[in-house]
Coordinates of C-alpha atoms in Angstrom, one line a residue:
X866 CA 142.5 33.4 151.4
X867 CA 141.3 33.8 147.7
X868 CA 139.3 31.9 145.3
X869 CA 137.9 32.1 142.1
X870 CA 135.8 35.1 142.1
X871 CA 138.5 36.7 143.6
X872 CA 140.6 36.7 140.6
X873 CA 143.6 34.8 142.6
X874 CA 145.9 31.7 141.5
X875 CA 143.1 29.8 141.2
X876 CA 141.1 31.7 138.1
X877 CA 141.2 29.6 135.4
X878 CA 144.2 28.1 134.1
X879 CA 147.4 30.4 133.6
X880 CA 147.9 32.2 130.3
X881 CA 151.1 33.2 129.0
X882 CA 151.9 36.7 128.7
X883 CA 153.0 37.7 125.1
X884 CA 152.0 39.8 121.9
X885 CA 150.6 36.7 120.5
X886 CA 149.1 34.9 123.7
X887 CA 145.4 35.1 124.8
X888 CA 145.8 37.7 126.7
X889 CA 144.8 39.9 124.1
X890 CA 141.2 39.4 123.7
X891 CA 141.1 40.6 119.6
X892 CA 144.8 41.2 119.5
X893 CA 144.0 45.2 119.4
X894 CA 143.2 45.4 123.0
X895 CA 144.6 44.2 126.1
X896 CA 142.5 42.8 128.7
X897 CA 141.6 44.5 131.8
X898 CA 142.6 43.3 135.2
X899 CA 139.8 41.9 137.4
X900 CA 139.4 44.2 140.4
X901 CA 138.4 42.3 143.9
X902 CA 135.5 43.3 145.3
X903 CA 135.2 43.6 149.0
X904 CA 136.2 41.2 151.8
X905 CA 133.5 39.3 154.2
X906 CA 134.4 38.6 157.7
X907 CA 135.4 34.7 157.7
X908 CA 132.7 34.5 160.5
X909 CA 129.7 35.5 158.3
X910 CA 130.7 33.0 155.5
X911 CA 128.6 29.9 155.0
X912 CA 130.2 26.2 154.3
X913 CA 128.8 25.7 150.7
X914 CA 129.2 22.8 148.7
X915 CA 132.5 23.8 146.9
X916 CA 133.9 26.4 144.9
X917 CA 131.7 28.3 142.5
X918 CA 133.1 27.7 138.8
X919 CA 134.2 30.9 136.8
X920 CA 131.3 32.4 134.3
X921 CA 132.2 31.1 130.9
X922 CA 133.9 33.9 129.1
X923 CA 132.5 34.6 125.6
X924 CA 134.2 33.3 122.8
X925 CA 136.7 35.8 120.6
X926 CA 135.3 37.4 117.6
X927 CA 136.2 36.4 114.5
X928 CA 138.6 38.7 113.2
X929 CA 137.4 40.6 110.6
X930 CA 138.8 41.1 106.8
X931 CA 140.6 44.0 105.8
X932 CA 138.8 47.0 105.2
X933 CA 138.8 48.6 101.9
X934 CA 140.7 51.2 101.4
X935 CA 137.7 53.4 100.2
X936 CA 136.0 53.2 103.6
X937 CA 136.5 54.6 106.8
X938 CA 137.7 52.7 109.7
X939 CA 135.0 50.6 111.3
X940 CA 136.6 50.9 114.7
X941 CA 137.3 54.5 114.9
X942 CA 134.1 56.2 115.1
X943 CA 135.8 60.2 114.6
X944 CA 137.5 58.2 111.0
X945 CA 134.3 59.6 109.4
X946 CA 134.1 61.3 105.6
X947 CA 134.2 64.8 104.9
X948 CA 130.2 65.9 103.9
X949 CA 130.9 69.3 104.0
X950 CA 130.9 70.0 100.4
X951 CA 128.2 67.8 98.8
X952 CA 125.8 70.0 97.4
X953 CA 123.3 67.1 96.6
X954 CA 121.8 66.0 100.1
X955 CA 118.1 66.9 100.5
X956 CA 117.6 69.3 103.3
X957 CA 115.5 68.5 106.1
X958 CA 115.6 66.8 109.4
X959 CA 116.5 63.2 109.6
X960 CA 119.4 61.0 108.1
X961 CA 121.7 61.7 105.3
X962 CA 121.5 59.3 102.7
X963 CA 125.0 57.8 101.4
X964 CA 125.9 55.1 99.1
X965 CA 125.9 51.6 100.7
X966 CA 129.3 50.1 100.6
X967 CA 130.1 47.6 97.9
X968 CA 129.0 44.0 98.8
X969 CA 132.2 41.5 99.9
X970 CA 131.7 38.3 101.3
X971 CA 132.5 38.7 105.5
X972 CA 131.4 42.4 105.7
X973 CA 127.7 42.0 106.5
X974 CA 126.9 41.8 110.1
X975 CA 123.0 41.5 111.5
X976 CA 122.9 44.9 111.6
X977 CA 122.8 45.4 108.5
X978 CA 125.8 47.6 107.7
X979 CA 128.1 46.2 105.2
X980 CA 131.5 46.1 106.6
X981 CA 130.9 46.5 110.4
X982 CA 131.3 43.2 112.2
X983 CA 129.0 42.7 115.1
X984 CA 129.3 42.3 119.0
X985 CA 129.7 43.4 122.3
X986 CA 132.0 46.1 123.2
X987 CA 132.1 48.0 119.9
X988 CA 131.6 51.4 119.6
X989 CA 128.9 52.6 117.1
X990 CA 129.8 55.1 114.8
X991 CA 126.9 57.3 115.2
X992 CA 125.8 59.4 111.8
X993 CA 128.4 57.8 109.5
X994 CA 126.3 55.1 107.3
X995 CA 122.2 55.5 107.3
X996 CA 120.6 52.0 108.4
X997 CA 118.6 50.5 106.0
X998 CA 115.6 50.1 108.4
X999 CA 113.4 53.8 108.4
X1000 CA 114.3 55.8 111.6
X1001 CA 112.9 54.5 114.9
X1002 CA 111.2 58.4 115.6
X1003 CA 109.2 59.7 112.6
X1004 CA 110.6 63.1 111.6
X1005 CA 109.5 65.2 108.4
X1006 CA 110.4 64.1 105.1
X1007 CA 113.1 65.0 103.1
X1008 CA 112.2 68.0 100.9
X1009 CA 112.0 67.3 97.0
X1010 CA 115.0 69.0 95.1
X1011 CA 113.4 72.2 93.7
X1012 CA 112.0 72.5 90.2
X1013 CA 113.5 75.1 87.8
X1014 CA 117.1 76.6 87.5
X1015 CA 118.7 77.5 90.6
X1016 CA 117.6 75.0 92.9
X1017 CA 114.6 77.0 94.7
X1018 CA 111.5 75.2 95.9
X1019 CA 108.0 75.5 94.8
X1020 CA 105.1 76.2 96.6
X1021 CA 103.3 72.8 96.3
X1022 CA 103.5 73.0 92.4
X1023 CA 106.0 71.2 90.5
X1024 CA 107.8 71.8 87.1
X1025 CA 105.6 69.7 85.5
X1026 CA 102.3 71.2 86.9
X1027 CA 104.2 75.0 86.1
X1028 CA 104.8 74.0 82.4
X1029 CA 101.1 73.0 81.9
X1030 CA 100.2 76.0 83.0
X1031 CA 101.8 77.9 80.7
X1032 CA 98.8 78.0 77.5
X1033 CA 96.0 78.8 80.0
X1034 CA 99.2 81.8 81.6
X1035 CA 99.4 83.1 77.5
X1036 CA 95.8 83.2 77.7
X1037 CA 95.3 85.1 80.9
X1038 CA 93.5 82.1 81.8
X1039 CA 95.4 81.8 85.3
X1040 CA 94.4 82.4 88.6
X1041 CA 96.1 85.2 90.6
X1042 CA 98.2 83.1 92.7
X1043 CA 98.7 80.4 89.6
X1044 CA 100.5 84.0 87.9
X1045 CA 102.5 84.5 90.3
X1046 CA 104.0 80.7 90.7
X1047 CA 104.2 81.1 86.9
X1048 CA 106.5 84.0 86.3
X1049 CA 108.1 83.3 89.2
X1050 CA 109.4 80.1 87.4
X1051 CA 109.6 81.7 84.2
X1052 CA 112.8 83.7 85.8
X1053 CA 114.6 80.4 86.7
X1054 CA 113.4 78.0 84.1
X1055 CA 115.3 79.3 80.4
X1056 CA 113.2 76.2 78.6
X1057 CA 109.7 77.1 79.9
X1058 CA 110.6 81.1 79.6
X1059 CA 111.1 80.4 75.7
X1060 CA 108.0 78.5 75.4
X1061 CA 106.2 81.1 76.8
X1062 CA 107.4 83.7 74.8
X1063 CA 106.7 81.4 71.8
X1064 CA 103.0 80.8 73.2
X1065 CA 102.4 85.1 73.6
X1066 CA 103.0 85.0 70.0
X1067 CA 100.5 82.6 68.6
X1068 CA 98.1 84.3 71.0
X1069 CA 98.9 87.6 69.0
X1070 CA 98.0 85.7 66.0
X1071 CA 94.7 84.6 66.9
X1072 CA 93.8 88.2 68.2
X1073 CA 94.7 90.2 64.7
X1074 CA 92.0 92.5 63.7
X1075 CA 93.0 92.0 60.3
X1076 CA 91.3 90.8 57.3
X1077 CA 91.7 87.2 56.9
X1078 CA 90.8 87.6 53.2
X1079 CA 94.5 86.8 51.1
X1080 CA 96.1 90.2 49.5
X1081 CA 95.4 90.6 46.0
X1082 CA 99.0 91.3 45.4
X1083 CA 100.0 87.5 47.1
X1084 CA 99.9 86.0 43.4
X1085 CA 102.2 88.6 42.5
X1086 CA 104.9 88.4 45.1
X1087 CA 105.1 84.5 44.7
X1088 CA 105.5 85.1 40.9
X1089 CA 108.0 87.8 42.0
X1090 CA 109.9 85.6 44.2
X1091 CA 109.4 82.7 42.3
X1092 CA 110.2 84.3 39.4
X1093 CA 113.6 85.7 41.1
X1094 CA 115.0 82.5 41.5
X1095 CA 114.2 80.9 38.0
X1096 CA 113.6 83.2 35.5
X1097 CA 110.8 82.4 33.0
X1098 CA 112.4 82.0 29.4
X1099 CA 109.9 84.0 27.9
X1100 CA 109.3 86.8 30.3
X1101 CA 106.6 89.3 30.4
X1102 CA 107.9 93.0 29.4
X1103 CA 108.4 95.7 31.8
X1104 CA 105.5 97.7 29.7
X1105 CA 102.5 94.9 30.0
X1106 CA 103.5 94.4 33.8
X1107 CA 101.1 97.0 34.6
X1108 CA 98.1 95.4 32.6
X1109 CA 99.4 91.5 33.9
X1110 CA 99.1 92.9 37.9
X1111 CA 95.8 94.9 37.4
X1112 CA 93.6 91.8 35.8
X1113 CA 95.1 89.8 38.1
X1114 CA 93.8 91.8 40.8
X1115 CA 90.6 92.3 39.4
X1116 CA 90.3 88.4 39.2
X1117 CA 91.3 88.0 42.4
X1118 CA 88.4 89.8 43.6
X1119 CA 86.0 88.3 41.7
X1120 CA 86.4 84.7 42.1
X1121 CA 84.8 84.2 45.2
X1122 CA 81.6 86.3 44.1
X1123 CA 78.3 83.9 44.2
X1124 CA 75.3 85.4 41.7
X1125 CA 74.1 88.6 44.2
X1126 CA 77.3 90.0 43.8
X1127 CA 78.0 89.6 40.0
X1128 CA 74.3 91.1 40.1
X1129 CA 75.0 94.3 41.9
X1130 CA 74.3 97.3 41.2
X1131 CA 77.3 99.6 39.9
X1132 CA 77.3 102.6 38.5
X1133 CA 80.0 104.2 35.9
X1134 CA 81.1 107.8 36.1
X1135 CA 83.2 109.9 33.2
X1136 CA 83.6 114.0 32.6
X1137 CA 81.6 114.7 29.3
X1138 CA 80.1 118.1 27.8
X1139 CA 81.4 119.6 31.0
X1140 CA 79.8 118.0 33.8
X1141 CA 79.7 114.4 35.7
X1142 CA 77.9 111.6 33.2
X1143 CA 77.0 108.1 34.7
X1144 CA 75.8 105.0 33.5
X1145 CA 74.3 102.0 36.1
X1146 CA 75.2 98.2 35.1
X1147 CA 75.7 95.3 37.3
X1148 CA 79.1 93.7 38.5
X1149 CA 78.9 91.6 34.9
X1150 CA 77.7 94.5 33.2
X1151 CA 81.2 96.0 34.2
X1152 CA 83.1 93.1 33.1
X1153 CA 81.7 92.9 29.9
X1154 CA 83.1 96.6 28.9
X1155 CA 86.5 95.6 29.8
X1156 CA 86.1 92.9 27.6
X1157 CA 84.8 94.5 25.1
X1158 CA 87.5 97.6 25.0
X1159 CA 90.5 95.3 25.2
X1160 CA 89.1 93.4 21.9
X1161 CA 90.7 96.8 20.3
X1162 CA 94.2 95.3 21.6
X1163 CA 93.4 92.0 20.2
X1164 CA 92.5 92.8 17.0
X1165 CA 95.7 95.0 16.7
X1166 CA 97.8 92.0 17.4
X1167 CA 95.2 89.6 14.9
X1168 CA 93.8 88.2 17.9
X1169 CA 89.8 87.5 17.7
X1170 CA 87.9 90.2 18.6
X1171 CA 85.3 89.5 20.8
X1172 CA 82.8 91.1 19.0
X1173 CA 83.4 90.6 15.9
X1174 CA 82.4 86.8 15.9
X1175 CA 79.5 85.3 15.7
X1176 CA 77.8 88.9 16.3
X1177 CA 79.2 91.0 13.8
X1178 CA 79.0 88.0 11.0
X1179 CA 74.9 87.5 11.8
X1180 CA 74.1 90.9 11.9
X1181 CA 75.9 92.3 9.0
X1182 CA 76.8 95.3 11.1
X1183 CA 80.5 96.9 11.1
X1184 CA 82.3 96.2 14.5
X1185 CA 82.3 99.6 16.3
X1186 CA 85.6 101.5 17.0
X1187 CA 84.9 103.8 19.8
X1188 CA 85.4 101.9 23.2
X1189 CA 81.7 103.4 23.9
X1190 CA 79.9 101.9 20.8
X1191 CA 82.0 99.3 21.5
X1192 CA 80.6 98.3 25.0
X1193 CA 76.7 99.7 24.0
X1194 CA 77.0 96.7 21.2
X1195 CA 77.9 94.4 23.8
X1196 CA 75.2 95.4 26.2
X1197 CA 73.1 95.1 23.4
X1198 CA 73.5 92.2 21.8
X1199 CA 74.7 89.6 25.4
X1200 CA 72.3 88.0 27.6
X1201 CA 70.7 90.4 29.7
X1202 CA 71.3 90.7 32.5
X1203 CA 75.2 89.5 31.9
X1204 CA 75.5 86.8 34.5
X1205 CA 78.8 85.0 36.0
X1206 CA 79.3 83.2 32.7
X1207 CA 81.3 86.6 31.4
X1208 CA 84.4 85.9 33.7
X1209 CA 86.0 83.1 31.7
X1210 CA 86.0 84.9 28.5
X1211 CA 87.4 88.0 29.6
X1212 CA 90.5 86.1 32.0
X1213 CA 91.3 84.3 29.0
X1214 CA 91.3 87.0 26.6
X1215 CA 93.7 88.7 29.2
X1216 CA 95.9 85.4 29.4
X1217 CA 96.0 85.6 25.7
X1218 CA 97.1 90.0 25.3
X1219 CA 99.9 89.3 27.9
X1220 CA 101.1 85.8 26.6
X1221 CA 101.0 87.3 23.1
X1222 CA 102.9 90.5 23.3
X1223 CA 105.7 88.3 25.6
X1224 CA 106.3 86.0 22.3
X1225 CA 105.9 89.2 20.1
X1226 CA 109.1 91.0 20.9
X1227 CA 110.9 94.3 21.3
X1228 CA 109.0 95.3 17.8
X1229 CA 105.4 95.0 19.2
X1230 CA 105.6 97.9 21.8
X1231 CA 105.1 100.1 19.2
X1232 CA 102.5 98.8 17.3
X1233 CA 99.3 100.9 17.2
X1234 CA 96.3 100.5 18.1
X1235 CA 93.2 102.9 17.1
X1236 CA 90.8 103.7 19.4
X1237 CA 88.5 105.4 17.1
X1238 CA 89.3 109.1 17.3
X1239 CA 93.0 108.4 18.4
X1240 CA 95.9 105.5 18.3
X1241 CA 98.2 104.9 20.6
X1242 CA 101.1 102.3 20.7
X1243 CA 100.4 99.2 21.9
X1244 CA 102.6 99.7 25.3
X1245 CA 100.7 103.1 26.2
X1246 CA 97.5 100.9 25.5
X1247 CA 98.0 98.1 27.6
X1248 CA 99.0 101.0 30.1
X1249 CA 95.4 102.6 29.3
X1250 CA 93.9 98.9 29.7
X1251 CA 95.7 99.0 33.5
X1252 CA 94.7 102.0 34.5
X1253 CA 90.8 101.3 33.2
X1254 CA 90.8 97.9 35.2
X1255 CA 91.9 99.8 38.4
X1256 CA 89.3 102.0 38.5
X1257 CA 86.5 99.8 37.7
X1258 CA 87.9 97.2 39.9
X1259 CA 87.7 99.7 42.9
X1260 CA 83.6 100.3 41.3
X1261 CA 83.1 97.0 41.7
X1262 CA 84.6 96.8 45.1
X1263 CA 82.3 99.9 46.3
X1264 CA 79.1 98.2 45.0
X1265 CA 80.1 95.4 47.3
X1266 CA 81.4 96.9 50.0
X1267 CA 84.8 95.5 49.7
X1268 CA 88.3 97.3 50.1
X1269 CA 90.5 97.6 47.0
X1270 CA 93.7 99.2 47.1
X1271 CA 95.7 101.2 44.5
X1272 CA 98.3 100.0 42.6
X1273 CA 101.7 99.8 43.7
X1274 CA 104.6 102.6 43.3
X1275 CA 105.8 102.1 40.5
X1276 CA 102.7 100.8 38.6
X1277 CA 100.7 104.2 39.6
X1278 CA 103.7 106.5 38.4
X1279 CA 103.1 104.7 34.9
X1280 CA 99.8 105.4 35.1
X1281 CA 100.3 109.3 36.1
X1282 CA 102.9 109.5 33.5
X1283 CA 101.1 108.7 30.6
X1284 CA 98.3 111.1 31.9
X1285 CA 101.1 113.7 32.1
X1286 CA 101.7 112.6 28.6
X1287 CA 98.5 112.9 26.9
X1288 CA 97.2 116.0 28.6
X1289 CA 99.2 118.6 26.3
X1290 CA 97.4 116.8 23.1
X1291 CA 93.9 117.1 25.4
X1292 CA 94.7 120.8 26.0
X1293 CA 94.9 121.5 22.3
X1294 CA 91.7 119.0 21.3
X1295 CA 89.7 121.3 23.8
X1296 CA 91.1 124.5 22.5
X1297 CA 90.1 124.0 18.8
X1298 CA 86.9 123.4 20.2
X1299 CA 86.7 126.6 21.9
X1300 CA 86.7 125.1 25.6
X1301 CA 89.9 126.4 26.6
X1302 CA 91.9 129.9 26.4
X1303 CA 93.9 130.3 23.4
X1304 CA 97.5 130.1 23.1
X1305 CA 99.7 133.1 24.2
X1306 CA 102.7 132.2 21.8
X1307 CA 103.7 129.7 19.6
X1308 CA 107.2 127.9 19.6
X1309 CA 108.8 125.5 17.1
X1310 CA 108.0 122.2 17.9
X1311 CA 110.5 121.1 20.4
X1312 CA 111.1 124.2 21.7
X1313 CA 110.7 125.5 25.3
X1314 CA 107.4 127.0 25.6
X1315 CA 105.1 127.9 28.5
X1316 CA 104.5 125.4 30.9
X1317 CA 102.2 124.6 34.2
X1318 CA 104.2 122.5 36.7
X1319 CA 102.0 119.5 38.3
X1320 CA 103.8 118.2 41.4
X1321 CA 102.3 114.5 41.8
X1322 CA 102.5 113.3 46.3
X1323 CA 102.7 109.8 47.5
X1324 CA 103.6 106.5 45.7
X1325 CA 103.9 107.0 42.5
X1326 CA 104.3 110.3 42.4
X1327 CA 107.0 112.2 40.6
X1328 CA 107.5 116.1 38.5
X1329 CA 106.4 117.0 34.7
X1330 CA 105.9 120.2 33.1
X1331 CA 103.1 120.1 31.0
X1332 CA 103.3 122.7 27.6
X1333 CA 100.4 124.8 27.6
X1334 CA 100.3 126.5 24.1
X1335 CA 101.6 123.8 21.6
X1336 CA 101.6 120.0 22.0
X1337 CA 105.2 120.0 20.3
X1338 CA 106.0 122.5 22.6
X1339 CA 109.0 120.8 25.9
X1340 CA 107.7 121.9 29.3
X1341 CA 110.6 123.5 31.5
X1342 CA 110.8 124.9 34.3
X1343 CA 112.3 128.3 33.2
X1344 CA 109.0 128.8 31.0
X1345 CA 106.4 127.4 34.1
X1346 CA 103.5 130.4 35.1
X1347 CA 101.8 128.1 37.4
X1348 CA 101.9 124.9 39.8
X1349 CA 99.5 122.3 40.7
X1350 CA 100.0 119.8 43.3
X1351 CA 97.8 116.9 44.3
X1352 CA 98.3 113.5 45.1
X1353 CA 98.7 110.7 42.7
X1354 CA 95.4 108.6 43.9
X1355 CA 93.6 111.4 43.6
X1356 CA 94.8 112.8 39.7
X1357 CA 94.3 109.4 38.5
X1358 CA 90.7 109.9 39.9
X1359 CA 90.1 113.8 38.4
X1360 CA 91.4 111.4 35.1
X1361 CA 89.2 109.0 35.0
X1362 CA 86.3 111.7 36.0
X1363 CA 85.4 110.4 39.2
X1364 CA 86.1 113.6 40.5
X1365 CA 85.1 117.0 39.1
X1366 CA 87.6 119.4 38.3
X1367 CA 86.2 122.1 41.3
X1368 CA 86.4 119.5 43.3
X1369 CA 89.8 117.9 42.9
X1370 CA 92.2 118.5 46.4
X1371 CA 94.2 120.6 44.4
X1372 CA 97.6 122.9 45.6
X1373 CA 97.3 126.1 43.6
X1374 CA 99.9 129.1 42.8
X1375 CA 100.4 130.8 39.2
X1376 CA 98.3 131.5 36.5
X1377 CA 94.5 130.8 37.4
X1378 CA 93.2 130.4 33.8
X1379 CA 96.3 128.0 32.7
X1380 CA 95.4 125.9 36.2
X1381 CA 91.7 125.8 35.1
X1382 CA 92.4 124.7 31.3
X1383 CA 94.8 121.9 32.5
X1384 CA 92.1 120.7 35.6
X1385 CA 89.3 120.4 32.9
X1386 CA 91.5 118.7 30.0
X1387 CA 92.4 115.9 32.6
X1388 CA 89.1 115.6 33.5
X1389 CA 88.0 115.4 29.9
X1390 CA 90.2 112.4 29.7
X1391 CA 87.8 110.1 31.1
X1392 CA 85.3 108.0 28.8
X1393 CA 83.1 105.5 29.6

């Protein structure tokens, strides 16, 4: 006997058997036999009211709609994509993140996963899609990707934190353990490395010793450059360069001077009768006897003469000649003490000599101009104008403790040359005096006579045999008795008779008496 529950005749009405008929449950899967369970003895059985009625089978799922070809099969849970080479999953415990399926009507189901229909009997694909709900069990986070190049984390600082860092880093401003995290990025981050380097530098800047005081010779290398890629059209010749740098120079170092300095004491040194002379002034005092010497230049080229208006008109007196009468006038007759006021006058003079000559041509470097006892031409003058405003430029800087540096190379070599150049006629000047040896033989002029050779060192320096018996006489070297070597900062100051003849660093060989007659006629040079 069977009934109902026993899965006989009597369950439910028949049902075809076919592909197509409802005994496929989803039409994927056929359905399972029912298996009877176990017999009860007919004596045990209670008379019930009827047969129980078969539980209610669920209804059939609605078949779902394609799946895209993109995705994996819902229903086969080992159809699951290849993650093994995605390098951009956070590490960590928990779920990978994936990209959530594109949206289709049909596809949602209440769990939440698009494309996985819902219901009972359907295996879940454990690990292939990430719910959108957080994990039931609370599990670290996901590490942040790294900061820097190659992908490596930080120890609780992040690029941004690393890269502010890096001024106070330059600085040596960092703690030890904000150093290390620092150049440890620096080797993985090419941006911040560069910035860094960039930052060391500035640093370097702000800890130069150096004066921040501009170079005298700035003016002259943005004239230079300037100059380079626009020529002037009237130019300033090569022989007034000397004279153009030198005021410039001098200018330079006085235009920031408030009324102590243009008051300070200086003192002036020459060679005369001898032995050292000196003569104290003030910083304007100084200023003045440049100004007046180079009135000689202007009134060779017709310029005014500094003196020589209103003074020499109300006085009746002749304007002196001598550059020392010259400047004892001026002390005499200016406001005393000379004050600031004596700058303008003697830049623009100087504006005037240079812009003068440049408009005068090739014909005015020959023009002389007397100094009283001698001429020379007016390009060996500006060069004696040069060499003047050097040295009193560097007594100026000593009275107020400032630096002053030579000339450049080739300026100095002009200078030494035409010291080498007037030393033969100084030579013979002394000897008619009776202050030096007399000649040993006379030549005709132009000939080779006997010559000392002076070997200039440094910038500017350079050879010249100087004729010791005639000033026509040509120095050579198959006639030299003697040498004398020194260095070119340091001849320029035995010529200007800052520096006594016995005391001049000189390199000696030859003829001793020649070598002291030369020594004393460069030193006898210098004027006030």
């Amino acid at each position: 006997m069977t009934g109902p529950l026993d899965g006989g005749p009597d369950d439910g009405p028949d049902e075809p058997d076919g592909p197509e008929g409802p005994g496929r449950r989803d039409g994927r899967r056929r359905r399972l036999p029912w298996l009877p369970g176990p017999r009860a003895a007919p004596d045990d059985l209670e008379p019930g009211p009827g047969p129980t009625p078969p539980p209610a089978r669920p209804a059939p799922p609605t078949p779902a709609a394609p799946v895209p070809p993109d995705l994996p099969d819902p229903y086969d849970p080992y159809d699951l994509p290849d993650l093994s080479d995605r390098h951009d999953l956070p590490d960590g415990p928990g779920p990978r993140d994936l990209p959530d399926a594109p949206d289709a009507p049909g596809l949602s189901g209440p769990s939440g996963r698009a494309g996985l229909p819902s219901g009972p009997g359907l295996p879940e694909p454990a690990g292939a899609y990430a719910s959108a709900d957080p994990p039931l069990s609370p599990g670290p986070p996901a590490a942040a990707p790294a900061s820097g190049r190659g992908g490596k984390r930080r120890k609780g600082l992040s690029h941004k934190v690393l890269k502010s860092l890096l001024g106070a880093w330059a600085l040596s401003a960092c703690s030890a353990e904000e150093t290390d995290l620092v150049e440890e990025h620096l080797t993985e981050c090419a941006p911040c490395a560069e910035e860094a380097l960039r930052l060391r530098d500035a640093v370097g800047l702000l800890q130069d010793d150096r004066s921040l005081d501009l170079d005298p010779m700035l003016r002259n290398r943005v004239l230079e450059t300037c100059l380079g890629r626009r020529p002037a059209r009237i130019p300033v010749p090569g022989w007034a360069a000397s004279y153009d740098a030198e005021t410039a120079r001098l200018d330079a170092l006085l235009r920031d001077f408030g009324d102590e300095e243009w008051r300070a004491p200086v003192t002036l040194k020459w060679f005369q009768d001898e032995r050292t002379a000196s003569r104290g002034t003030t910083v304007a005092g100084v200023i003045g006897h440049l100004m007046a010497v180079d009135g000689l230049v202007a009134a060779a080229l017709g310029l005014d003469d500094p003196l020589a208006a209103p003074l020499g008109e109300s006085l009746g007196e002749p304007v002196p000649a001598g550059p020392a009468d010259r400047t004892a006038r001026f002390w005499r007759d200016s406001v005393f003490p000379p004050t600031r006021t004596v700058r303008g006058p003697w830049r623009e003079q100087s504006h005037t000599l240079i812009r003068t000559v440049s408009f005068a041509g090739r014909g005015a470097a020959e023009l002389s101009v007397s100094y009283g006892d001698f001429a020379l031409p007016l390009r060996d003058a500006l060069l004696d104008r040069a060499f003047e405003c050097w040295v009193h430029g560097a007594d100026i800087a000593e009275a107020v403790d400032y630096p002053y540096d030579p000339p450049s190379g080739p300026h100095l070599h002009r200078m030494v040359d035409l010291a080498a150049r007037l030393l033969p006629a100084a030579l013979a000047a002394r000897r008619r005096g009776g202050l030096a040896s007399p000649a040993r033989g006379l030549v005709m002029p132009g000939a080779p006579g006997r010559s000392l050779h002076l070997e200039v060192e440094g910038p500017g320096g350079g050879d010249w045999y100087i004729p010791l018996d005639s000033p026509a006489a040509v120095g050579c070297p198959e006639r030299s008795v003697a040498q004398i070597a020194l260095d070119g900062v340091e001849f320029c100051q035995l010529v200007a008779g800052h520096v006594s003849p016995e005391e001049a660093a000189a390199g000696q060989d030859g003829d001793r008496e020649a070598i002291r007659d030369v020594l004393l006629a460069a030193a006898a040079m210098s004027r006030i």
